[in-house]
Coordinates of C-alpha atoms in Angstrom, one line a residue:
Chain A
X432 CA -94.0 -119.2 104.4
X433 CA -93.8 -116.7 101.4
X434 CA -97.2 -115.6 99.9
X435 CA -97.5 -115.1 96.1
X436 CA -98.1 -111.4 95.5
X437 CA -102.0 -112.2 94.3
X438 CA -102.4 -114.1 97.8
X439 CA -101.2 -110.8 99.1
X440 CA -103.1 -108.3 96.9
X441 CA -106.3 -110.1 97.8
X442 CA -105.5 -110.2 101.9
X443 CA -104.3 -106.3 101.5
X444 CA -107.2 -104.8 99.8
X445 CA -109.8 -107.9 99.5
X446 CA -112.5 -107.4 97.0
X447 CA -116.0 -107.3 97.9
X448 CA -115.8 -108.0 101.5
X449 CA -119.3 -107.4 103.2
X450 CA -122.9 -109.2 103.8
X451 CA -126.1 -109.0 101.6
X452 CA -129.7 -109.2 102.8
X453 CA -129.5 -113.0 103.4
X454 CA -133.5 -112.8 103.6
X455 CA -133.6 -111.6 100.2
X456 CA -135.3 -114.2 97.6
X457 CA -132.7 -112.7 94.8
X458 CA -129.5 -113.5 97.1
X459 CA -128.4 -117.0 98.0
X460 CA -126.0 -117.3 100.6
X461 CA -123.2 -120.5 101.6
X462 CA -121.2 -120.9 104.5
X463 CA -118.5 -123.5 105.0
X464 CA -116.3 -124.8 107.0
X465 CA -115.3 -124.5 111.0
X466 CA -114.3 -122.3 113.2
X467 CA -112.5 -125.8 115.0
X468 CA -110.7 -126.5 111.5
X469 CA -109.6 -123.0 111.4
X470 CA -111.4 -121.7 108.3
X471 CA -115.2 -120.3 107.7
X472 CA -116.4 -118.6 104.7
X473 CA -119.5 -116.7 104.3
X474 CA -120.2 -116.4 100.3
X475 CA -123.2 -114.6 98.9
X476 CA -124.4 -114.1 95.2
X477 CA -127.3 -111.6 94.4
X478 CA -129.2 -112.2 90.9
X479 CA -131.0 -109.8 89.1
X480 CA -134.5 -111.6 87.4
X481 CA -132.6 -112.1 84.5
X482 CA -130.4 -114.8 86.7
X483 CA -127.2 -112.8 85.9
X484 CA -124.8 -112.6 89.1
X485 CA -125.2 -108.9 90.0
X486 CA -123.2 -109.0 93.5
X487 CA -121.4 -110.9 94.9
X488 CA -119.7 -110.5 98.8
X489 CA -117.4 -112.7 101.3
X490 CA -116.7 -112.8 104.7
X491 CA -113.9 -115.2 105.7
X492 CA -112.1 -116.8 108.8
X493 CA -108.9 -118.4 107.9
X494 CA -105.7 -117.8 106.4
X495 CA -104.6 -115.3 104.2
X496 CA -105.0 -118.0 101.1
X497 CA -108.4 -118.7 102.4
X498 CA -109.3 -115.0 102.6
X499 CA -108.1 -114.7 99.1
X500 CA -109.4 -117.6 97.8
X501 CA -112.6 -116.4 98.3
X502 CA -112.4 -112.6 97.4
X503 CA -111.5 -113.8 94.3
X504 CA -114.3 -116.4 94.1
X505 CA -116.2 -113.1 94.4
X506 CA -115.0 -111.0 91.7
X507 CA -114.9 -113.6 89.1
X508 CA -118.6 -114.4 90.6
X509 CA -120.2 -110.9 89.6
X510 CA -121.2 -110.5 85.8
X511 CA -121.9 -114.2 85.3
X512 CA -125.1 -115.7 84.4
X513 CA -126.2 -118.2 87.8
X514 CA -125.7 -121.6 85.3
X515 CA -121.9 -120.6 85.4
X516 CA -121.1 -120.1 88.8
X517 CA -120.0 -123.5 89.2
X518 CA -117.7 -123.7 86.3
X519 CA -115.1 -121.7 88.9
X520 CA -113.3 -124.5 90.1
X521 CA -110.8 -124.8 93.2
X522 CA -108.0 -125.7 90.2
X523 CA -108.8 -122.4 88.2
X524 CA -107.9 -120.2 91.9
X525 CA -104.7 -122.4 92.8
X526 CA -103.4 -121.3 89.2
X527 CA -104.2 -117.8 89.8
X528 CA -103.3 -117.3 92.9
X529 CA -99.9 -119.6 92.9
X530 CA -100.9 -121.3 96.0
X531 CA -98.8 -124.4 97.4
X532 CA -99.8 -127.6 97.4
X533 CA -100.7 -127.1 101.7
X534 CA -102.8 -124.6 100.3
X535 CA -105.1 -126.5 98.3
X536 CA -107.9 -127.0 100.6
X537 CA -108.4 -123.1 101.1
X538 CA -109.6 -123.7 97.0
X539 CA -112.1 -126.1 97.5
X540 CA -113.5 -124.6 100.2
X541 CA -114.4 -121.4 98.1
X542 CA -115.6 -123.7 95.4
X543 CA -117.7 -125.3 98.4
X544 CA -118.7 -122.0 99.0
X545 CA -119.7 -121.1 95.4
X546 CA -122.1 -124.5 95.5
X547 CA -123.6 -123.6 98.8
X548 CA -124.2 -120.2 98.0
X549 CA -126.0 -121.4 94.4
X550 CA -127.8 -124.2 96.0
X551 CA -129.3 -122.2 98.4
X552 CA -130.3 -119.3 95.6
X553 CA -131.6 -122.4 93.3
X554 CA -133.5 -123.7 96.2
X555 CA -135.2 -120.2 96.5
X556 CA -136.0 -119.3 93.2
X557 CA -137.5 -123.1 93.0
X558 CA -140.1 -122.9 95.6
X559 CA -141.0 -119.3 94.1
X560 CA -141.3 -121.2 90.6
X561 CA -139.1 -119.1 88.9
X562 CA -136.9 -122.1 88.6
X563 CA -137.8 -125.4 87.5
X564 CA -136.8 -128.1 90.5
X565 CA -133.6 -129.9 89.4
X566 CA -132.7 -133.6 90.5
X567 CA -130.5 -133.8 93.7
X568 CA -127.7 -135.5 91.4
X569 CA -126.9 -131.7 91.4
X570 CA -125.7 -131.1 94.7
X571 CA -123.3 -134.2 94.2
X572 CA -120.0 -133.4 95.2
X573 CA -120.1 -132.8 99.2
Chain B
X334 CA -91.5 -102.2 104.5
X335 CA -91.1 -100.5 108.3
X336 CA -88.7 -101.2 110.4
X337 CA -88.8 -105.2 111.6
X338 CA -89.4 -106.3 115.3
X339 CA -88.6 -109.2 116.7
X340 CA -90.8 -110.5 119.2
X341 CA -90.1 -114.2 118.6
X342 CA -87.2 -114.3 121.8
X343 CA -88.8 -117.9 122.9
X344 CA -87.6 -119.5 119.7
X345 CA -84.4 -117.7 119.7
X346 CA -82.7 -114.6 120.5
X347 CA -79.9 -112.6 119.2
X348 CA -76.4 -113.0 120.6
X349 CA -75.1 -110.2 122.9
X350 CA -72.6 -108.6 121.9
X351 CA -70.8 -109.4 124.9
X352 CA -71.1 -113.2 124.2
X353 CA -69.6 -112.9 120.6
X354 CA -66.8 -110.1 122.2
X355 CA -65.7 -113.5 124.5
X356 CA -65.7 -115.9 121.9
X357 CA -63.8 -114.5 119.3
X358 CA -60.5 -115.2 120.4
X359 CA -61.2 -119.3 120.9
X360 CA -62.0 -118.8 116.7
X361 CA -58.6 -118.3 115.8
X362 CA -55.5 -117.8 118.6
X363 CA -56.9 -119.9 121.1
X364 CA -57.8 -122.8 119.3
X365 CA -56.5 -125.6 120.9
X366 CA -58.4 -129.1 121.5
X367 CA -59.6 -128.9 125.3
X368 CA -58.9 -132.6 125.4
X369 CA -55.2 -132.2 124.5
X370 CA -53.5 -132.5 127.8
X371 CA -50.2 -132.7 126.5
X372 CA -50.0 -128.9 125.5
X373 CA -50.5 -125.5 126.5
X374 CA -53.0 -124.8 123.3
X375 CA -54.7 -127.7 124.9
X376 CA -54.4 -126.3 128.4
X377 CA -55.9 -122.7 127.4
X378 CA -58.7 -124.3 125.8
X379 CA -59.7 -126.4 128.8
X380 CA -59.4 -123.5 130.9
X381 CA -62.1 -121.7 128.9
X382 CA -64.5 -124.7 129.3
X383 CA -64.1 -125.0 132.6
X384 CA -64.5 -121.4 133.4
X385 CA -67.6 -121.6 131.8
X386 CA -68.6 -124.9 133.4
X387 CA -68.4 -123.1 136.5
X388 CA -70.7 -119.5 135.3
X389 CA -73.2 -122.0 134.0
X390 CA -72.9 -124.3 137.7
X391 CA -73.5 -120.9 139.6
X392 CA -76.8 -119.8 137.6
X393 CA -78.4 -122.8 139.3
X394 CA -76.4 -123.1 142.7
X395 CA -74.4 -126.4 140.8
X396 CA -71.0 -128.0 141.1
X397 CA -68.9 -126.8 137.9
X398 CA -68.4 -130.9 137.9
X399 CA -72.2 -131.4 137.1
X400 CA -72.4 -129.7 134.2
X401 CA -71.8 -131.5 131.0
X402 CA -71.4 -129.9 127.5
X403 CA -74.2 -130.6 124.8
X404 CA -75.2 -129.4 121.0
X405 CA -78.4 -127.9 122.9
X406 CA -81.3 -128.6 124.7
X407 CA -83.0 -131.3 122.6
X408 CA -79.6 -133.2 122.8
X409 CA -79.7 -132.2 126.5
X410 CA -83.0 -134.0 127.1
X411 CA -82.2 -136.8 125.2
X412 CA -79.3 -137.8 127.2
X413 CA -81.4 -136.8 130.5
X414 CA -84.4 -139.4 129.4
X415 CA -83.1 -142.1 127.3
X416 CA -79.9 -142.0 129.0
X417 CA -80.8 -142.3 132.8
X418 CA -84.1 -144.6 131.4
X419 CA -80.7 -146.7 130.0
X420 CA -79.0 -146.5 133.2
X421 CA -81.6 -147.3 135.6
X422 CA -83.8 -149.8 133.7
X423 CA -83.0 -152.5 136.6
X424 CA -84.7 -150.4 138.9
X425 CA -87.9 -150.0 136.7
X426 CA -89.2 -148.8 133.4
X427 CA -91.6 -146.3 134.4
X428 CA -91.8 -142.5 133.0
X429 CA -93.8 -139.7 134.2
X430 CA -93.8 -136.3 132.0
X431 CA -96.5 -134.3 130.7
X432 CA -98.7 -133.9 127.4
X433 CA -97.4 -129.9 127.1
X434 CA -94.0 -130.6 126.7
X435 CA -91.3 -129.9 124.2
X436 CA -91.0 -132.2 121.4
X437 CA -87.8 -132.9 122.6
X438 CA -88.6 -135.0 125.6
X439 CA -91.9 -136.0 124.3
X440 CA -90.1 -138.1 121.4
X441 CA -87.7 -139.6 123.5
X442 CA -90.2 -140.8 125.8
X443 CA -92.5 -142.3 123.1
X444 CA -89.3 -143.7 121.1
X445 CA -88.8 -145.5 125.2
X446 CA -92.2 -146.7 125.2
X447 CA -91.8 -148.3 121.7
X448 CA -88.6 -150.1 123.3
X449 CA -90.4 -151.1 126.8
X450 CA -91.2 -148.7 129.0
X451 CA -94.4 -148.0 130.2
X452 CA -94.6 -143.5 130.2
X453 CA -97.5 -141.5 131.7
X454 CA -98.6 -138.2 130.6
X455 CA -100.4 -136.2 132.9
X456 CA -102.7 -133.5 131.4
X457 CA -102.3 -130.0 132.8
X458 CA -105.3 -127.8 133.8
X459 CA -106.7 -124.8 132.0
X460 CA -103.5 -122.5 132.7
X461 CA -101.3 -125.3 131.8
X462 CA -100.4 -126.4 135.1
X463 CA -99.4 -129.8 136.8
X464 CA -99.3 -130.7 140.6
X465 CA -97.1 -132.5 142.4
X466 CA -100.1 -134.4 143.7
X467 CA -101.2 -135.3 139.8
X468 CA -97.2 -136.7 139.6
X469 CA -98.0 -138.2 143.2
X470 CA -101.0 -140.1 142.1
X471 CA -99.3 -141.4 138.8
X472 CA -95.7 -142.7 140.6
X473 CA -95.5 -146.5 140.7
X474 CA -93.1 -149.1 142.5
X475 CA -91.3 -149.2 139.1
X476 CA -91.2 -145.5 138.3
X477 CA -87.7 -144.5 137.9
X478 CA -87.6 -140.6 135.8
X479 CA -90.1 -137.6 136.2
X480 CA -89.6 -135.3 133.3
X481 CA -91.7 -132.1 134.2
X482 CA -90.2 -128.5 132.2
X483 CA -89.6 -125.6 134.0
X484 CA -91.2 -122.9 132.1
X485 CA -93.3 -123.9 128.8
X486 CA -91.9 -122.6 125.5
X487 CA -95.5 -121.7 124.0
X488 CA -97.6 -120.8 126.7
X489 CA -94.9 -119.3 129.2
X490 CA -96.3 -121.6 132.3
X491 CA -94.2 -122.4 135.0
X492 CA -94.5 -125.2 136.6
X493 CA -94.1 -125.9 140.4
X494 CA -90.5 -127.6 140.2
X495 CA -90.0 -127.5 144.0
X496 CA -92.9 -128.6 144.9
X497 CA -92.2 -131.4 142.3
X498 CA -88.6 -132.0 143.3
X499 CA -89.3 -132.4 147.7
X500 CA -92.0 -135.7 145.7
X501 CA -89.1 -137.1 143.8
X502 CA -86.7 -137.2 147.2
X503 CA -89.4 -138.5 149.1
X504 CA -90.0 -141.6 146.9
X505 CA -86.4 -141.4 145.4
X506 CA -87.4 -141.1 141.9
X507 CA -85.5 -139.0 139.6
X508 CA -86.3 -135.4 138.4
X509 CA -85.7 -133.9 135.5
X510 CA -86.5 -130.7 134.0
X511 CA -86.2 -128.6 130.5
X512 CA -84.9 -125.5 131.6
X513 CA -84.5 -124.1 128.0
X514 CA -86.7 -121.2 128.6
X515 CA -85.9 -120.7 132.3
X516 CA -82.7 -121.0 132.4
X517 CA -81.1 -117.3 133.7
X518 CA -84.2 -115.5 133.6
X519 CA -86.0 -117.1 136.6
X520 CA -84.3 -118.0 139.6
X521 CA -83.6 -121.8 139.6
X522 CA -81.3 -123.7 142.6
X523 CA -81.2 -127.7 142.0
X524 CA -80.6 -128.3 145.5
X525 CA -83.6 -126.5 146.8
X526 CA -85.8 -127.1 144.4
X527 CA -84.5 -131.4 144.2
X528 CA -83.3 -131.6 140.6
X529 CA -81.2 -134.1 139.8
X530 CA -80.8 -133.4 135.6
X531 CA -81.9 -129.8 134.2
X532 CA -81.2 -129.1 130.8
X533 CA -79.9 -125.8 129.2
X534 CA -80.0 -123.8 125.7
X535 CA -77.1 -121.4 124.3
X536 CA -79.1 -119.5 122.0
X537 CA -82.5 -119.1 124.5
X538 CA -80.0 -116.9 126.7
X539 CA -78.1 -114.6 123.9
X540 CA -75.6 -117.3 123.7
X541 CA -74.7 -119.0 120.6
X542 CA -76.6 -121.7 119.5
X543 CA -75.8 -125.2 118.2
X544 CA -74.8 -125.2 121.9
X545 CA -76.1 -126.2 125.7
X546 CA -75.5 -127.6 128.7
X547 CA -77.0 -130.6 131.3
X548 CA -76.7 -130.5 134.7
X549 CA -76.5 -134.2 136.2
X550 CA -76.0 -134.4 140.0
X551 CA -73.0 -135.8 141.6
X552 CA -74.2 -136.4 145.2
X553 CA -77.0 -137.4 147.1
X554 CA -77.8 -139.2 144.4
X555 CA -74.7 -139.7 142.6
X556 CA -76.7 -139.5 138.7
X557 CA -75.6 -141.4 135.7
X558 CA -76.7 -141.5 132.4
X559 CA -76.1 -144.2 129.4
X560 CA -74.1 -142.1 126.7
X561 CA -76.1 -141.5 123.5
X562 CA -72.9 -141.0 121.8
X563 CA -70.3 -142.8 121.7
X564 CA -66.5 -142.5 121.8
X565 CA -63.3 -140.6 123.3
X566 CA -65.2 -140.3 126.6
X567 CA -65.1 -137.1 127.1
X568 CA -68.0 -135.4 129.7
X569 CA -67.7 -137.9 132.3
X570 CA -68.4 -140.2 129.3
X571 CA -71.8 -139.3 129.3
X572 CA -71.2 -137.3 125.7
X573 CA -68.3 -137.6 123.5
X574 CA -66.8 -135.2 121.0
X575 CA -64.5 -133.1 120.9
X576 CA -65.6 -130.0 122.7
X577 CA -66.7 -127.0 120.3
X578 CA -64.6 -124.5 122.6
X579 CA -65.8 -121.2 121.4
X580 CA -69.6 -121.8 121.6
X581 CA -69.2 -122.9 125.0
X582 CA -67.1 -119.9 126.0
X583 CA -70.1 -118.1 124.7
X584 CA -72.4 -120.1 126.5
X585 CA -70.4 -119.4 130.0
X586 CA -70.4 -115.7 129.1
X587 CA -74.1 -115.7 128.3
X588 CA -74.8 -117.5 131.6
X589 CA -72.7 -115.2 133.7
X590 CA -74.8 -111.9 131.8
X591 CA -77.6 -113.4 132.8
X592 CA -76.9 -114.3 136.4
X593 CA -76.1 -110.4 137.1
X594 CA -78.5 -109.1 135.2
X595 CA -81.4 -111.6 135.8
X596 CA -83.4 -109.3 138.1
X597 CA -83.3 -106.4 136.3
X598 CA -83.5 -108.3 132.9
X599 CA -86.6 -110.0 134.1
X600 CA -88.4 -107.1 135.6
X601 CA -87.8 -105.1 132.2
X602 CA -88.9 -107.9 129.7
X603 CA -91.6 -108.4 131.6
X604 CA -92.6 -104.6 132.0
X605 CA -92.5 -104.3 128.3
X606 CA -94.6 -107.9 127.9
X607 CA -97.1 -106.2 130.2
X608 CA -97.1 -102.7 128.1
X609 CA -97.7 -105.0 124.9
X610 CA -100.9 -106.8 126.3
X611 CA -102.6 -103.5 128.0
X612 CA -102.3 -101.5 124.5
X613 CA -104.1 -104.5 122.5
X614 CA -106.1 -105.6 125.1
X615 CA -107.5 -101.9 126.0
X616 CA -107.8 -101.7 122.2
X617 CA -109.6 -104.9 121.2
X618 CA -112.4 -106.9 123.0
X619 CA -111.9 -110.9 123.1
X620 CA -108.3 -110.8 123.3
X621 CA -107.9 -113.7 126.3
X622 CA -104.6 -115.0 127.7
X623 CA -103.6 -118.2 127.4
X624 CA -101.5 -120.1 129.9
X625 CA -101.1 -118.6 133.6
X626 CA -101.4 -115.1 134.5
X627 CA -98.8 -114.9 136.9
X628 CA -97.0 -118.2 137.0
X629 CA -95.5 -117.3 133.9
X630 CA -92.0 -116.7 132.3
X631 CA -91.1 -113.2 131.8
X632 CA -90.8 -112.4 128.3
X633 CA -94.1 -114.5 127.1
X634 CA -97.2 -113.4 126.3
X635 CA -99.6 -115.9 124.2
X636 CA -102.6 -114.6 123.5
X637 CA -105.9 -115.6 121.5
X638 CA -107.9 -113.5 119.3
X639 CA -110.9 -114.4 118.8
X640 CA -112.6 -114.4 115.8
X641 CA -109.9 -113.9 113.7
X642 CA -106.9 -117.0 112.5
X643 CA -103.9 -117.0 113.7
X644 CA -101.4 -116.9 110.2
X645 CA -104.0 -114.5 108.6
X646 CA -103.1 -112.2 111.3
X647 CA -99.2 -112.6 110.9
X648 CA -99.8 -112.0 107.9
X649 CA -100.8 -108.2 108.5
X650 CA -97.8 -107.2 110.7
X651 CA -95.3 -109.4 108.7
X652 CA -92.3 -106.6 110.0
X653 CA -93.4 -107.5 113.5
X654 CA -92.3 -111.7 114.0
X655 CA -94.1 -113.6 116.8
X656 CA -95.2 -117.0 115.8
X657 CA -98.6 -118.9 116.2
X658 CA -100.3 -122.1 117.4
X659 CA -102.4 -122.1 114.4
X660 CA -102.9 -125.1 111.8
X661 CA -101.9 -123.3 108.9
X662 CA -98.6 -122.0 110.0
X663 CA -97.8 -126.0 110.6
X664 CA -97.3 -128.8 107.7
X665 CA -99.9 -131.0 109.4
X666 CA -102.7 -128.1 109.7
X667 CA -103.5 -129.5 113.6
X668 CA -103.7 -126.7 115.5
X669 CA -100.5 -126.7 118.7
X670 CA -100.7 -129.6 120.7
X671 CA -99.9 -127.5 123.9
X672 CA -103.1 -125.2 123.3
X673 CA -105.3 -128.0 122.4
X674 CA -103.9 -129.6 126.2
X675 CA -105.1 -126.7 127.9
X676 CA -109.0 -127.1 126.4
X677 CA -109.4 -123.9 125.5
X678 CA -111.1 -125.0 122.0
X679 CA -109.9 -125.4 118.8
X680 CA -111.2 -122.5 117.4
X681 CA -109.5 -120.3 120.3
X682 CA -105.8 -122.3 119.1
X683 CA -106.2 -121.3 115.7
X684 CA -106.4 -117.8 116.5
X685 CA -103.3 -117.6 119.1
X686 CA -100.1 -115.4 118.8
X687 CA -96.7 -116.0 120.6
X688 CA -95.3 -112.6 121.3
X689 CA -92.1 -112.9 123.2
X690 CA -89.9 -110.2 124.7
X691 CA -86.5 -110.5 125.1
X692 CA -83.1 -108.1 126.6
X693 CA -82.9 -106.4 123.1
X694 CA -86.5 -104.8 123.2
X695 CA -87.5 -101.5 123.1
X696 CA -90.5 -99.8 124.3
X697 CA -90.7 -98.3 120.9
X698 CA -91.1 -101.4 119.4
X699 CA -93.5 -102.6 121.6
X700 CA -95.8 -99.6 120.6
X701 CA -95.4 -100.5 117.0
X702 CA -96.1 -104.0 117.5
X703 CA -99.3 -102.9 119.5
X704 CA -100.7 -100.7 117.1
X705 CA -100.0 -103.3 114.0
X706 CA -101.9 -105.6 116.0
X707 CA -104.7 -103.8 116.2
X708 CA -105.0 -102.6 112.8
X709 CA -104.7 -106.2 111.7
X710 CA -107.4 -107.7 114.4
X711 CA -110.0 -104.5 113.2
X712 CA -109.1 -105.3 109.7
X713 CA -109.4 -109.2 109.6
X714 CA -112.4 -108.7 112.2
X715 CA -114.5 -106.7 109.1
X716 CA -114.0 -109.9 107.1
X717 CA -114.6 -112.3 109.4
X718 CA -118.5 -114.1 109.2
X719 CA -117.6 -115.3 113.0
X720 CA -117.3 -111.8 114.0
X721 CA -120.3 -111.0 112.1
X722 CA -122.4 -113.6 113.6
X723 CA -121.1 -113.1 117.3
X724 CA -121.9 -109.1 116.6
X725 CA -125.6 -110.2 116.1
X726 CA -126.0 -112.5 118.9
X727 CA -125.3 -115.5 117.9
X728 CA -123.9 -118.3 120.3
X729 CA -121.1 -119.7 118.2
X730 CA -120.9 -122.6 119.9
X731 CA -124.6 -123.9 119.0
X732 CA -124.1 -123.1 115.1
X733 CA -124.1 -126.6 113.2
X734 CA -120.9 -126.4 110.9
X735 CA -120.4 -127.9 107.6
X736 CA -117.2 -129.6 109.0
X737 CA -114.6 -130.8 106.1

C-alpha cells in the first residue's frame, strides 16, 4: 500500500508526540479505540484560563494513517480557542493527508479523539465553575 | 533509500539461477508440444517433463507416475479436495481439515459444503498444532478426505503428518496434505508418512511460478480424482492442457536443487532465522513467538510485538519486506484468521510480523533487518499510549475500551 508523503511526514517525524499531566484541571485528556481493533489513541489539550488551546500531545497505537491522523489533530489543535476544537473534522484530515477510502476510520477516530479529549476538559472546567454546564445534546455523536 | 531485503520467502522467492539456466532452452529451440507423439519436437518436450516428473517423485520417495502437472498449489489442492470429494462421494461426504489452513483448501471445502458435504474443522492449540487423536475423534463412518498442511504458511507450524497418515490407513480414509511450504526444505516420504495426495508450489522452491505439481498415489490405494478441467486428457486425465514445458522443466530443476541441498539449505536458513530473532529479541522486551518453537519450518519466524501495530511497523523498515497478520495491511481490517485460531488475542495479531528466510539470504542482511526492527519498535513504542500505560503498571487487559 503506497502512503501519501504527508501520511509519511507525520509517521517519520510525528508532531507533538508525548503525555501531559492528565491530573491537571487545565488539560483534558481522550482515549479511543482498542487495542483488539488494532488502533488506540491517547489525545490531550492543555488550555490556558483564557480557554485558548496552549498544547496539545498524542500517543497512538495503530497504523501509520492512524499515527498521522492524530499528530495532525495535534498541531492544528494548539492556538485555537477550546469552542473550536470540534470544527476539525475527520473530512478536513482525509483531504490533507490524501488518505484512501480503507483509511477513513483512522479520521474519525482522531475526531473521536478531539471530542473525548474536549468533553473531558469541559467536564472539568464545569464542576470548577469556570464553565457553565452545557446540555448532553453536546456529546451527540458517539 | 538503503539497500532492500527481502524477507518475505514464504510468499515467494526468487528463481535460482540454476532453474532459469534449465529453462531457457524449452523458450525457444525446444519448443515442442509434449503431447505431440508424432514428432521428435514433441518427443524432446516430453522428455523434459518427464525428467522432471521424476526429480519432483524422488523429493518425496514417489513414482514419477504419481506426479501430475498443475498451475500451482491452489490449483493443486483444488483438484486434491473437490476432485477426490467428486470421486468418492459414494463412499461418503465427509471432510476433515483444519481452521489454520491456506485459503486454498479452506474454499474448496466450504464451496463442498455449500454442494453437500458435511466438513469439520478442527481448531489447533496455542502453537498451532493438531493431533492425530483431534482427527481421530472427528472421523465418521462417511468420512472420506483428511486435508491437514504440512508446514503453515504464516506461522511456520508443522504438523504431525505421520502420525496423521498411520490414522488415515488404519480407517482407510484419504490424506491429503499442502506441501507448498514444505515441499524440499523438510524431509517428506509419502509412503512413510501415508500420503495419498500432497500438493507442490514452483515458485515456494526458487522455481518459477504459475507452476506446481500433485502427487496422487497409484497403489495401495490406487487414488483418483474428478478432473476440474476438462479436455484433451492429458495427466492421467485428472488436468488437461497443454503442458507449459519450460515452467515445469524449471520446476524439476528447482526440485532436484533442493533435494541436494536440502540439508544444508535448511540448516542455513534456519541459522540465519535464529540470528534474526536473538538480535530483536535481546534488543526488545515483549517480542513473543508465535506458532511452535521447534516444530517449525526453517526459514519462518512470526513474531508479535507488543504494543506496537503491525503495518505501522512495516512502515518504518519499508527497504526490509516481511509481511503482517494485521487488519490494516488487509481490505477487510480482520486481523489473520490463522493468528486469531491460535488465541493469542487480537491485540497480539495486530501487532505480528512474518519474516521469512530463504537460500538467497545473507547474514548481512539479517543484521540490517534486525537493527531496522529495533529502531522502528523503540520509535513506535514512544508513541504508543499502550506502551505508556503498560510502563506504569497498568493491566491492559482490565482497561474498559471505547470499542468502535
Amino acid at each position: 500500500m503506497a502512503y501519501s508523503d504527508k501520511v509519511v511526514e507525520h509517521y517519520e517525524r510525528p508532531r507533538n508526540v508525548g503525555s501531559l499531566d492528565k491530573s491537571s484541571e487545565q488539560v483534558g485528556t481522550g482515549i479511543v479505540g482498542a487495542p483488539e481493533c488494532g488502533d488506540v489513541m491517547k489525545l490531550q489539550i492543555q488550555v490556558d484560563d483564557d480557554l485558548n488551546i496552549v498544547d496539545a500531545k498524542f500517543k497512538t497505537f495503530g497504523c501509520g494513517s492512524a499515527i498521522a491522523s492524530s499528530s495532525l489533530a495535534t498541531e492544528w489543535l494548539k492556538g485555537r480557542q477550546l469552542d473550536n476544537a470540534l470544527d476539525i473534522k475527520n473530512t478536513d484530515i482525509v483531504k490533507e493527508l490524501a488518505l484512501p477510502p480503507v483509511k477513513i476510520h483512522c479520521s474519525v477516530l482522531a475526531e473521536d479523539a478531539i471530542r473525548a479529549a474536549v468533553r473531558d476538559l469541559e467536564q472539568k472546567l464545569e464542576s470548577a465553575g469556570k464553565l457553565p454546564k452545557k446540555e448532553a445534546a453536546a456529546t451527540a455523536g458517539e | 533509500m538503503s539497500k532492500r531485503v527481502y524477507l518475505d520467502n514464504n510468499a515467494t522467492t526468487p528463481m535460482d539461477p540454476r532453474v532459469l539456466e534449465a529453462m531457457m532452452p524449452y523458450f525457444t529451440e525446444k519448443f515442442g508440444n509434449a503431447a505431440s507423439r508424432s514428432h521428435a519436437f514433441g518427443w524432446e518436450a516430453e522428455e523434459a517433463v518427464e525428467t522432471a516428473r521424476k526429480q519432483i517423485a524422488s523429493v518425496i520417495g514417489a513414482d514419477s507416475k504419481e506426479i501430475i502437472f498443475t498451475s500451482g498449489a491452489t490449483e493443486g489442492n483444488n483438484i486434491a479436495i473437490k476432485g477426490a470429494a467428486a470421486m468418492y462421494a459414494d463412499r461418503g461426504k465427509h471432510i476433515i481439515t483444519e481452521v489454520t489452513e491456506h485459503k486454498a483448501v479452506l474454499d474448496p471445502c466450504g464451496w463442498l459444503h455449500q454442494n453437500g458435504y458435511d466438513v469439520t474443522y478442527l481448531e489447533v492449540d496455542r502453537e498451532g498444532r493438531v493431533s492425530a487423536e483431534q482427527i481421530q475423534a472427528a472421523m465418521r463412518d462417511d468420512t472420506i478426505l483428511v486435508s491437514i498442511m504440512h508446514g503453515n504458511n504464516e506461522i511456520g507450524t508443522l504438523q504431525p503428518i505421520a502420525e496423521i497418515g498411520k490414522l488415515c490407513k488404519e480407517r482407510g480414509v484419504l490424506l491429503h496434505t499442502d506441501c507448498a511450504q514444505t515441499f524440499g526444505k523438510v524431509p517428506i516420504d509419502v509412503n512413510e508418512m501415508g500420503i495419498d495426495l500432497l500438493t507442490v508450489s514452483g515458485h515456494k522452491i526458487y522455481g518459477p511460478k504459475g507452476v506446481g505439481a500433485l502427487y496422487v498415489r497409484r497403489k495401495r490405494p490406487r487414488v483418483r480424482c474428478e478432473p476440474i478441467v476438462h479436455g484433451g486428457g492429458h495427466e492421467r486425465g485428472m488436468r488437461s492442457g497443454t503442458l507449459d514445458v519450460p515452467s515445469i522443466v524449471g520446476l524439476g530443476a528447482a526440485a532436484e536443487i533442493a533435494k541436494s541441498d536440502m540439508a544444508s539449505d535448511a540448516s542455513r536458513v534456519s541459522g540465519l532465522r535464529d540470528r534474526l530473532m536473538k538480535k530483536i529479541q535481546d534488543a526488545c522486551p515483549e517480542v513473543y513467538l508465535n506458532g511452535h518453537p521447534t516444530e517449525r519450518l526453517p526459514t519462518n519466524l512470526n513474531l508479535s510485538f507488543a504494543f506496537v501495530e503491525g503495518e505501522s511497523l512495516m512502515m518504518g523498515f519499508k527497504e526490509v519486506a516481511v509481511s503482517s497478520g494485521s487488519a490494516c495491511t488487509s481490505a477487510s481490517l480482520e486481523p489473520s484468521y490463522v493468528l486469531k485460531a491460535l488465541g493469542v488475542g487480537d491485540e497480539l495479531a495486530h501487532s505480528s510480523i512474518r519474516f521469512s528466510v530463504g537460500r538467497f539470504n545473507t547474514e548481512e542482511e539479517i543484521d540490517h533487518a534486525a537493527e531496522r526492527v529495533v529502531a522502528t519498535v523503540e520509535h513506535l513504542r514512544k508513541m504508543s499510549p499502550l506502551f505508556e500505560m503498560a510502563q506504569e503498571g497498568i493491566d491492559l487487559s482490565t482497561v474498559e475500551w471505547a470499542h468502535h
